[in-house]
Amino acid sequence: MSDTTAGQVLTTKDGKPLKAALARALRREKLRSLALIAPLLIFVLLTFVAPIVDMLFRSVENSIVEDTLPRTVVALREWDPASGQVPDEEVFAALYGDLVVAVEEKKHTRLGSRLNYEESGISSLFRKTGRRVNRMDEAGPFKEQFIDADDKWDEIGTWQVLRQFSPPYTDGYFLNAFDAQRTADGIELKPEDERIYMLLFGRTLFLSIVITVSCLLLGYPIAFLLAALPLRSSNLLMILVLLPFWTSLLVRTSAWKVLLQQQGVINDFLVWTGLISDASRLVMINNQTGTIIAMTHILLPFMILPLYSVMKTISPTYVRAAKSLGANDWTAFWRVYFPQSVPGIGAGAVLVFILSIGYYITPELVGGTSGIFISNRIAYHISSSLNWGLAAALGTLLLVAVMVLFVVYDKIVGIDNVKLG
Amino acid sequence: MANTRGAAVKYDGVQKSYDGETLVVKNLNLDIPPGEFLTMLGPSGSGKTTCLMMLAGFEPATHGEIFLNDRPINNVPPHKRGIGMVFQNYALFPHMTVAENLAFPLQVRGVGKADQSEKVQRALEMVELGAFGNRRPAQLSGGQQQRVAVARALVFDPELVLMDEPLGALDKQLREQMQYEIKHIHENLGVTVVYVTHDQTEALTMSDRVAVFNDGIIQQLSTPDDLYEDPQNSFVAQFIGENNKLNGKVIGVQGEECLVELDDGTQLKADRVNVSAVGDKTTVSLRPERVEFDTNTSMDNLVNGQIEELIYLGDHIRVRMNVAGNKEFIVKVRNRGEKRKLNVGETVQVGWALNDCKALDAVV
């Protein structure tokens, strides 16, 4: 029965290739399972993937300048920023034409705010000029009239910004997210006192690692206990572990405020016992300590659950076997039990780390200024400064950072070494 | 056992209770001489595994003392007892290779690297797995894993090896093969082996002596043939091998013999094992292969019975008969080919010797 010799194509009885026949036979099955998941797939595509892609696209999208000032953008192409001269009358004429339309459509203020992200003062420049443009002499010359309206039109920097951001796509948001800027000499870092995002990224990473490690240190013994206890008592303990899930996140975070503040429960207790003096109450909130404590507490179940489900599968006979072979308690744990629990550590650590790196509410409430994360800054740009492009760029960076870490983790530990049970 | 290097084990009045209300092991006294292969046999819940776990050190004895080479070991932690153990599901460490598994007991004992690999290789060759050192346990078949587990329990030269139903997870054929292999390893090394099983065939095949457990008590402690030929009570007679039960009452006692009247009035002569006086209720135990169809008048017991069913099993034929009101009376007839034909429904005479039927304590 050696029909399967190399090079020979197996066929069905009527001579069709076996592989094609098999694929056809399985196609119905595949289509049916696809139909089953289709509602979810469509839902996820519409409500999750599409908005995210749109949001990420905003980090490079920059058509507002071209849309609002189409003629100026074209005219500016001729201008050489290195010449040291502001553009000539032709560009100003184009600007006048564009602005008249823009003011009519009330679009010039939006452009002003957009360009204000790149250089402050431009917003008010456009507002001011917008009020004046209808009173300008249509016959020109426009250059004098504009400079008369605002001196900023006579500054080369204003025109550099306008020219630099005239293409429909820009790396400006990303440069900003990297604390860099484009100057006449090319890309360079901003002055030290203006760098903020890299610091925030670094802090987010550092605090997330600290939170992950403290979750692991606190969660491992509890998971171990849960897995070792008889079912009845472990169920009770499990309810205690899950209890925080049934309480609102805000309530839990606020509870930490009550506990940790300088006139709070812990400080009062320490003063009462005489461990610290009234004058030297500990500062445990509105700083990094507060963020670490509150987030460790909130994310602890995400560490305990995967650990527990992995530990539950480690048979106690392994430790017994190790002991019967001459290992003391510690060796039996370290050489036999611990290596088998590593997949749980991996799963728990990845889960907690990824959750904490994008956490927002808790750092906002207890982090003060030194304990906030990059996501707080993103939220600020989304809802307060309305600089969505920068928010999108920061979000993209965060996403890329998580993915890079994920790949690194895969290289070091191996992603197939992650087990949720 | 000339080259004995085994340890002596002694249970002295050992009791064990888990809940403080019932005794799982009731007053166990057991002496195991060096080099013996002793099997603890019994149904589940009979206390045999608990006895083994107390010896290994995983369960503390509630009362009494266990001695290893005359040294009390109740307060010695498991890892200092130096006892090799083979677990029910092998308990091979899944994250280590076979060789690492075997090296583990040597590493924790601080054996030098060169010595380690030599001993590991020797142990692997003993179980004929010399080329498998670099595999993971999951890459081995059940039988191979079993051998690795045995090799790991022996690699650090323990004087005593405990085995807790080690063959339970194997299929029948492999189980039989492993029984002989373990037996041979025991013979070659001369270590003391305490083996726990609920499989009586395993116990009979491998052991020097078998301790039959039931209800936390050793029902009988003897060599395999004694256990089969001379069961001391009805539990042992039923647990070991196949057995016909005939209930009745003692109506006469004469030395080591007695006369039993069965419930339907049939009278049998039986070996007096576990009954004391006239009037005692008794269960007479009789092995199916000791019953003969070729009767003659010199036989001690001759009874008529009706054939209910014939089951052809190749090497022998099982005949289910209705004898003295017992419809489950089994006779095994060797298949010699020339035998006279037995027919269902036929009434025939069967007979057996006095020594083959034992008057034991009554079972309800």
Short mmCIF file of C-alpha atoms in Angstrom, two decimals, chain A:
data_model
loop_
_atom_site.label_atom_id
_atom_site.label_comp_id
_atom_site.label_asym_id
_atom_site.label_seq_id
_atom_site.Cartn_x
_atom_site.Cartn_y
_atom_site.Cartn_z
CA MET A 1 0.00 0.00 0.00
CA SER A 2 2.64 2.55 -0.93
CA ASP A 3 0.33 4.91 -2.82
CA THR A 4 1.86 7.90 -1.13
CA THR A 5 5.20 7.88 -2.88
CA ALA A 6 6.73 11.28 -3.33
CA GLY A 7 5.69 13.39 -6.31
CA GLN A 8 2.56 11.42 -7.00
CA VAL A 9 -0.67 13.35 -6.60
CA LEU A 10 -3.35 11.37 -4.84
CA THR A 11 -6.71 11.47 -6.54
CA THR A 12 -10.24 10.49 -5.67
CA LYS A 13 -11.98 7.73 -7.60
CA ASP A 14 -13.23 10.08 -10.30
CA GLY A 15 -9.76 11.46 -10.80
CA LYS A 16 -9.94 14.80 -8.96
CA PRO A 17 -7.00 15.74 -6.76
CA LEU A 18 -7.56 14.54 -3.21
CA LYS A 19 -6.56 17.85 -1.65
CA ALA A 20 -9.11 19.80 -3.67
CA ALA A 21 -11.79 17.29 -2.80
CA LEU A 22 -10.93 17.56 0.87
CA ALA A 23 -11.01 21.37 0.77
CA ARG A 24 -14.41 21.30 -0.91
CA ALA A 25 -15.72 18.86 1.65
CA LEU A 26 -14.59 21.11 4.48
CA ARG A 27 -15.69 24.39 2.91
CA ARG A 28 -19.28 24.10 4.09
CA GLU A 29 -18.08 23.56 7.65
CA LYS A 30 -15.83 26.59 7.44
CA LEU A 31 -18.53 28.81 6.00
CA ARG A 32 -20.93 27.75 8.71
CA SER A 33 -18.51 28.53 11.50
CA LEU A 34 -17.71 31.85 9.86
CA ALA A 35 -21.42 32.67 9.78
CA LEU A 36 -21.62 31.90 13.48
CA ILE A 37 -18.92 34.37 14.44
CA ALA A 38 -19.93 36.96 11.84
CA PRO A 39 -22.11 39.11 14.15
CA LEU A 40 -19.32 39.46 16.66
CA LEU A 41 -16.76 40.02 13.94
CA ILE A 42 -18.80 42.81 12.39
CA PHE A 43 -19.51 44.34 15.77
CA VAL A 44 -15.83 44.35 16.67
CA LEU A 45 -14.83 45.74 13.30
CA LEU A 46 -17.34 48.58 13.48
CA THR A 47 -17.00 49.55 17.11
CA PHE A 48 -13.44 48.67 17.92
CA VAL A 49 -11.12 48.26 14.98
CA ALA A 50 -12.50 51.05 12.82
CA PRO A 51 -12.44 53.80 15.51
CA ILE A 52 -8.96 52.78 16.57
CA VAL A 53 -7.64 52.84 13.03
CA ASP A 54 -9.31 56.21 12.51
CA MET A 55 -7.82 57.52 15.74
CA LEU A 56 -4.34 56.27 14.90
CA PHE A 57 -4.65 57.81 11.45
CA ARG A 58 -5.13 61.21 13.07
CA SER A 59 -1.58 61.02 14.36
CA VAL A 60 -0.28 61.74 10.85
CA GLU A 61 -3.30 63.34 9.20
CA ASN A 62 -2.89 67.07 8.52
CA SER A 63 -5.18 68.13 5.67
CA ILE A 64 -6.59 71.11 7.57
CA VAL A 65 -3.94 73.56 6.33
CA GLU A 66 -4.37 72.54 2.71
CA ASP A 67 -8.16 72.54 3.01
CA THR A 68 -8.38 75.96 4.63
CA LEU A 69 -5.62 77.77 2.75
CA PRO A 70 -5.38 75.94 -0.60
CA ARG A 71 -4.01 78.85 -2.63
CA THR A 72 -1.52 79.91 0.02
CA VAL A 73 -0.14 76.35 0.23
CA VAL A 74 0.47 76.32 -3.51
CA ALA A 75 2.02 79.77 -3.50
CA LEU A 76 4.26 78.92 -0.55
CA ARG A 77 5.92 76.11 -2.49
CA GLU A 78 7.91 78.72 -4.37
CA TRP A 79 9.16 80.34 -1.20
CA ASP A 80 12.58 79.39 0.18
CA PRO A 81 12.51 79.46 3.98
CA ALA A 82 16.30 79.61 4.07
CA SER A 83 16.29 82.97 2.26
CA GLY A 84 15.63 84.81 5.52
CA GLN A 85 12.90 86.85 3.88
CA VAL A 86 9.16 86.68 4.45
CA PRO A 87 7.31 85.62 1.29
CA ASP A 88 6.43 88.20 -1.32
CA GLU A 89 3.18 89.85 -2.30
CA GLU A 90 1.95 86.89 -4.32
CA VAL A 91 1.72 84.65 -1.26
CA PHE A 92 -0.02 87.36 0.74
CA ALA A 93 -2.55 87.79 -2.05
CA ALA A 94 -3.24 84.08 -1.99
CA LEU A 95 -3.57 84.23 1.80
CA TYR A 96 -6.06 87.04 1.51
CA GLY A 97 -8.17 85.08 -0.95
CA ASP A 98 -8.10 81.99 1.25
CA LEU A 99 -8.85 83.85 4.45
CA VAL A 100 -11.88 85.65 3.06
CA VAL A 101 -13.40 82.26 2.25
CA ALA A 102 -12.26 80.76 5.55
CA VAL A 103 -13.71 83.60 7.61
CA GLU A 104 -16.97 83.27 5.75
CA GLU A 105 -17.03 79.57 6.62
CA LYS A 106 -15.63 80.30 10.13
CA LYS A 107 -12.80 77.82 9.55
CA HIS A 108 -9.88 80.13 10.26
CA THR A 109 -10.05 79.77 14.06
CA ARG A 110 -9.85 76.00 13.81
CA LEU A 111 -6.75 76.28 11.70
CA GLY A 112 -5.39 78.77 14.20
CA SER A 113 -5.81 76.34 17.08
CA ARG A 114 -4.28 73.54 15.02
CA LEU A 115 -1.17 75.56 14.21
CA ASN A 116 -1.02 76.88 17.73
CA TYR A 117 0.10 73.36 18.83
CA GLU A 118 3.22 73.94 16.77
CA GLU A 119 3.89 77.52 17.72
CA SER A 120 1.98 79.41 20.34
CA GLY A 121 0.52 82.74 19.30
CA ILE A 122 -0.72 81.57 15.92
CA SER A 123 -4.23 81.04 17.26
CA SER A 124 -4.59 84.67 18.24
CA LEU A 125 -2.88 85.71 15.03
CA PHE A 126 -5.59 84.04 12.95
CA ARG A 127 -8.37 85.40 15.19
CA LYS A 128 -7.04 88.92 14.91
CA THR A 129 -6.42 88.73 11.20
CA GLY A 130 -9.83 87.14 10.70
CA ARG A 131 -11.49 90.20 12.19
CA ARG A 132 -9.46 92.52 9.99
CA VAL A 133 -9.53 90.70 6.70
CA ASN A 134 -12.95 91.98 5.63
CA ARG A 135 -11.86 95.54 6.13
CA MET A 136 -8.77 95.12 3.96
CA ASP A 137 -8.51 96.83 0.61
CA GLU A 138 -9.33 94.27 -2.02
CA ALA A 139 -6.99 95.93 -4.45
CA GLY A 140 -3.94 95.32 -2.29
CA PRO A 141 -1.12 95.47 -1.73
CA PHE A 142 -1.76 92.82 0.87
CA LYS A 143 1.65 92.41 2.43
CA GLU A 144 1.55 95.76 4.19
CA GLN A 145 -2.03 95.34 5.24
CA PHE A 146 -1.34 91.94 6.84
CA ILE A 147 1.77 93.15 8.65
CA ASP A 148 -0.23 96.13 9.74
CA ALA A 149 -2.89 93.81 11.13
CA ASP A 150 -0.34 91.77 13.06
CA ASP A 151 3.44 91.97 13.23
CA LYS A 152 3.63 88.22 13.31
CA TRP A 153 3.06 88.12 9.56
CA ASP A 154 6.42 89.82 9.26
CA GLU A 155 8.14 87.04 11.20
CA ILE A 156 9.81 84.28 9.24
CA GLY A 157 8.94 81.68 11.93
CA THR A 158 5.22 82.06 11.28
CA TRP A 159 5.68 81.27 7.62
CA GLN A 160 8.03 78.40 8.37
CA VAL A 161 5.34 76.77 10.48
CA LEU A 162 2.73 77.38 7.82
CA ARG A 163 4.93 75.89 5.13
CA GLN A 164 6.12 72.99 7.23
CA PHE A 165 2.57 71.90 8.01
CA SER A 166 1.09 72.46 4.60
CA PRO A 167 1.45 68.83 3.33
CA PRO A 168 -1.56 66.60 4.03
CA TYR A 169 0.51 64.26 6.19
CA THR A 170 2.85 65.26 8.97
CA ASP A 171 5.32 63.75 11.36
CA GLY A 172 4.86 66.76 13.63
CA TYR A 173 2.68 64.97 16.16
CA PHE A 174 5.12 62.12 16.43
CA LEU A 175 8.07 64.48 16.77
CA ASN A 176 6.16 66.17 19.53
CA ALA A 177 5.43 62.84 21.18
CA PHE A 178 9.15 62.11 21.12
CA ASP A 179 9.88 65.54 22.65
CA ALA A 180 11.56 66.51 19.38
CA GLN A 181 11.02 69.37 16.97
CA ARG A 182 12.03 70.29 13.48
CA THR A 183 14.29 73.28 13.29
CA ALA A 184 16.21 74.81 10.43
CA ASP A 185 19.03 72.36 11.23
CA GLY A 186 16.76 69.33 11.08
CA ILE A 187 15.20 67.25 13.81
CA GLU A 188 16.48 67.78 17.32
CA LEU A 189 15.29 67.33 20.89
CA LYS A 190 13.39 70.13 22.52
CA PRO A 191 15.07 72.15 25.26
CA GLU A 192 15.37 70.11 28.45
CA ASP A 193 12.66 71.98 30.35
CA GLU A 194 10.12 71.34 27.60
CA ARG A 195 10.59 67.58 27.42
CA ILE A 196 7.66 65.83 29.00
CA TYR A 197 6.43 62.82 27.07
CA MET A 198 9.55 60.67 27.18
CA LEU A 199 9.67 61.27 30.91
CA LEU A 200 6.05 60.19 31.17
CA PHE A 201 6.64 57.11 29.03
CA GLY A 202 9.61 56.18 31.17
CA ARG A 203 7.65 56.69 34.35
CA THR A 204 4.72 54.69 33.01
CA LEU A 205 7.01 51.79 32.16
CA PHE A 206 8.84 51.98 35.47
CA LEU A 207 5.71 52.21 37.59
CA SER A 208 4.04 49.41 35.60
CA ILE A 209 7.02 47.16 36.27
CA VAL A 210 6.98 48.05 39.97
CA ILE A 211 3.23 47.37 40.12
CA THR A 212 3.62 44.06 38.27
CA VAL A 213 6.39 42.94 40.59
CA SER A 214 4.50 43.90 43.73
CA CYS A 215 1.38 42.15 42.41
CA LEU A 216 3.49 39.04 41.86
CA LEU A 217 5.08 39.19 45.29
CA LEU A 218 1.72 39.65 47.00
CA GLY A 219 -0.27 37.36 44.72
CA TYR A 220 1.98 34.33 44.53
CA PRO A 221 1.60 33.22 48.15
CA ILE A 222 -2.15 33.76 48.02
CA ALA A 223 -2.53 31.78 44.82
CA PHE A 224 -0.35 29.08 46.36
CA LEU A 225 -2.58 28.98 49.42
CA LEU A 226 -5.72 28.90 47.27
CA ALA A 227 -4.41 25.99 45.25
CA ALA A 228 -3.26 24.05 48.30
CA LEU A 229 -6.32 24.46 50.53
CA PRO A 230 -9.25 22.05 50.40
CA LEU A 231 -12.03 23.17 48.08
CA ARG A 232 -14.37 24.47 50.77
CA SER A 233 -11.92 26.91 52.34
CA SER A 234 -10.35 27.86 49.02
CA ASN A 235 -13.79 28.82 47.69
CA LEU A 236 -14.27 31.20 50.59
CA LEU A 237 -10.84 32.71 50.00
CA MET A 238 -11.59 32.98 46.31
CA ILE A 239 -14.69 35.02 47.06
CA LEU A 240 -12.52 37.36 49.10
CA VAL A 241 -10.12 37.68 46.19
CA LEU A 242 -12.96 38.44 43.81
CA LEU A 243 -14.77 40.79 46.18
CA PRO A 244 -13.00 43.90 44.82
CA PHE A 245 -14.41 43.08 41.38
CA TRP A 246 -17.88 43.63 42.72
CA THR A 247 -17.05 47.05 44.07
CA SER A 248 -16.81 50.10 41.87
CA LEU A 249 -13.31 51.04 40.84
CA LEU A 250 -13.96 54.62 41.92
CA VAL A 251 -15.07 53.52 45.37
CA ARG A 252 -11.93 51.46 45.84
CA THR A 253 -9.69 54.26 44.67
CA SER A 254 -11.47 56.79 46.86
CA ALA A 255 -11.09 54.41 49.80
CA TRP A 256 -7.34 54.59 49.27
CA LYS A 257 -7.58 58.36 49.41
CA VAL A 258 -9.24 58.10 52.82
CA LEU A 259 -6.62 55.67 54.03
CA LEU A 260 -3.50 57.24 52.65
CA GLN A 261 -3.95 61.00 52.93
CA GLN A 262 -1.95 62.92 55.47
CA GLN A 263 -4.93 63.35 57.77
CA GLY A 264 -6.02 59.84 56.84
CA VAL A 265 -6.53 56.63 58.75
CA ILE A 266 -3.03 55.22 58.42
CA ASN A 267 -1.26 58.43 59.34
CA ASP A 268 -3.61 58.99 62.29
CA PHE A 269 -2.91 55.50 63.50
CA LEU A 270 0.84 55.87 63.17
CA VAL A 271 0.76 59.17 65.03
CA TRP A 272 -1.48 57.67 67.71
CA THR A 273 0.92 54.78 68.27
CA GLY A 274 3.79 57.26 68.41
CA LEU A 275 5.69 55.73 65.50
CA ILE A 276 5.81 59.08 63.75
CA SER A 277 5.35 62.56 65.10
CA ASP A 278 2.43 64.73 64.12
CA ALA A 279 4.75 67.01 62.21
CA SER A 280 6.22 64.29 60.04
CA ARG A 281 3.11 62.62 58.71
CA LEU A 282 3.90 60.39 55.72
CA VAL A 283 3.05 61.59 52.24
CA MET A 284 1.52 58.53 50.66
CA ILE A 285 -0.92 59.94 48.18
CA ASN A 286 -0.86 62.30 45.20
CA ASN A 287 2.54 60.88 44.35
CA GLN A 288 4.05 57.70 42.95
CA THR A 289 3.59 55.82 46.23
CA GLY A 290 -0.15 56.39 46.03
CA THR A 291 -0.31 55.19 42.44
CA ILE A 292 1.70 52.07 43.22
CA ILE A 293 -0.33 51.14 46.29
CA ALA A 294 -3.75 51.73 44.77
CA MET A 295 -2.97 50.09 41.43
CA THR A 296 -1.33 47.07 43.02
CA HIS A 297 -4.50 46.59 45.01
CA ILE A 298 -6.75 47.00 42.00
CA LEU A 299 -4.77 44.75 39.67
CA LEU A 300 -3.96 42.04 42.22
CA PRO A 301 -6.84 39.73 41.17
CA PHE A 302 -5.54 39.74 37.60
CA MET A 303 -2.31 38.25 38.94
CA ILE A 304 -3.90 35.83 41.37
CA LEU A 305 -6.41 34.26 38.99
CA PRO A 306 -4.01 33.03 36.28
CA LEU A 307 -1.52 31.96 38.93
CA TYR A 308 -4.21 30.04 40.75
CA SER A 309 -5.51 28.29 37.67
CA VAL A 310 -2.01 27.15 36.75
CA MET A 311 -1.09 26.12 40.28
CA LYS A 312 -4.31 24.16 40.57
CA THR A 313 -3.03 21.86 37.83
CA ILE A 314 0.29 21.16 39.56
CA SER A 315 -0.21 17.87 41.32
CA PRO A 316 0.96 17.83 44.96
CA THR A 317 2.66 14.51 44.20
CA TYR A 318 5.45 16.40 42.43
CA VAL A 319 6.50 18.05 45.66
CA ARG A 320 6.07 14.79 47.52
CA ALA A 321 8.20 13.04 44.93
CA ALA A 322 10.88 15.71 45.28
CA LYS A 323 10.88 15.28 49.04
CA SER A 324 11.05 11.51 48.80
CA LEU A 325 14.06 11.97 46.55
CA GLY A 326 15.81 13.93 49.28
CA ALA A 327 14.93 17.56 48.60
CA ASN A 328 14.11 19.76 51.57
CA ASP A 329 11.03 21.98 51.52
CA TRP A 330 12.76 24.91 49.86
CA THR A 331 14.53 22.85 47.18
CA ALA A 332 11.34 20.97 46.42
CA PHE A 333 9.53 24.26 45.96
CA TRP A 334 12.24 26.05 44.02
CA ARG A 335 13.35 23.24 41.73
CA VAL A 336 10.07 21.43 41.20
CA TYR A 337 7.03 23.54 42.06
CA PHE A 338 8.17 26.99 41.00
CA PRO A 339 9.28 26.08 37.44
CA GLN A 340 5.89 24.54 36.83
CA SER A 341 4.15 27.71 38.01
CA VAL A 342 6.14 29.94 35.62
CA PRO A 343 3.43 29.88 32.90
CA GLY A 344 1.04 31.34 35.46
CA ILE A 345 3.56 34.01 36.40
CA GLY A 346 3.96 34.83 32.72
CA ALA A 347 0.23 35.11 32.13
CA GLY A 348 -0.36 37.14 35.27
CA ALA A 349 2.58 39.45 34.67
CA VAL A 350 1.63 40.15 31.05
CA LEU A 351 -1.96 40.78 32.05
CA VAL A 352 -1.14 43.13 34.93
CA PHE A 353 1.58 44.91 33.01
CA ILE A 354 -0.53 45.59 29.96
CA LEU A 355 -3.48 46.68 32.07
CA SER A 356 -1.36 49.01 34.16
CA ILE A 357 0.57 50.56 31.29
CA GLY A 358 -2.68 51.94 29.92
CA TYR A 359 -4.34 52.69 33.25
CA TYR A 360 -5.96 56.06 33.64
CA ILE A 361 -8.52 56.55 36.39
CA THR A 362 -6.50 55.50 39.41
CA PRO A 363 -3.35 57.52 38.62
CA GLU A 364 -5.60 60.46 37.85
CA LEU A 365 -7.22 60.25 41.27
CA VAL A 366 -4.30 59.32 43.52
CA GLY A 367 -1.25 60.09 41.42
CA GLY A 368 -0.97 63.84 41.90
CA THR A 369 1.54 65.21 39.42
CA SER A 370 4.44 62.84 40.04
CA GLY A 371 2.30 59.70 39.84
CA ILE A 372 0.39 60.18 36.61
CA PHE A 373 0.83 57.99 33.57
CA ILE A 374 1.12 58.69 29.87
CA SER A 375 -2.54 57.77 29.48
CA ASN A 376 -3.50 60.71 31.68
CA ARG A 377 -1.69 62.98 29.25
CA ILE A 378 -3.45 61.31 26.33
CA ALA A 379 -6.77 61.86 28.05
CA TYR A 380 -5.85 65.47 28.63
CA HIS A 381 -5.15 66.00 24.95
CA ILE A 382 -8.35 64.23 23.98
CA SER A 383 -10.70 66.06 26.27
CA SER A 384 -9.06 69.33 27.37
CA SER A 385 -6.52 70.60 24.86
CA LEU A 386 -8.36 68.91 21.99
CA ASN A 387 -5.04 68.13 20.31
CA TRP A 388 -6.28 64.80 19.03
CA GLY A 389 -3.38 64.36 16.65
CA LEU A 390 -0.88 64.43 19.49
CA ALA A 391 -3.10 62.17 21.58
CA ALA A 392 -3.24 59.74 18.68
CA ALA A 393 0.53 59.87 18.25
CA LEU A 394 1.07 59.19 21.95
CA GLY A 395 -1.46 56.37 21.82
CA THR A 396 0.27 54.85 18.83
CA LEU A 397 3.60 55.00 20.63
CA LEU A 398 2.05 53.32 23.66
CA LEU A 399 0.60 50.59 21.48
CA VAL A 400 3.91 50.04 19.73
CA ALA A 401 5.75 49.97 23.07
CA VAL A 402 3.39 47.28 24.39
CA MET A 403 3.84 45.23 21.23
CA VAL A 404 7.62 45.52 21.37
CA LEU A 405 7.58 44.41 24.98
CA PHE A 406 5.32 41.55 24.02
CA VAL A 407 7.80 40.42 21.38
CA VAL A 408 10.67 40.76 23.84
CA TYR A 409 8.70 38.71 26.33
CA ASP A 410 8.08 36.10 23.66
CA LYS A 411 11.80 35.95 22.92
CA ILE A 412 12.80 35.62 26.57
CA VAL A 413 10.03 33.53 28.12
CA GLY A 414 8.11 32.25 25.11
CA ILE A 415 4.51 33.18 24.52
CA ASP A 416 3.43 29.54 24.49
CA ASN A 417 4.64 29.50 28.07
CA VAL A 418 1.67 31.63 29.06
CA LYS A 419 -1.22 29.70 30.47
CA LEU A 420 -4.52 30.96 31.77
CA GLY A 421 -5.52 27.58 33.09
#
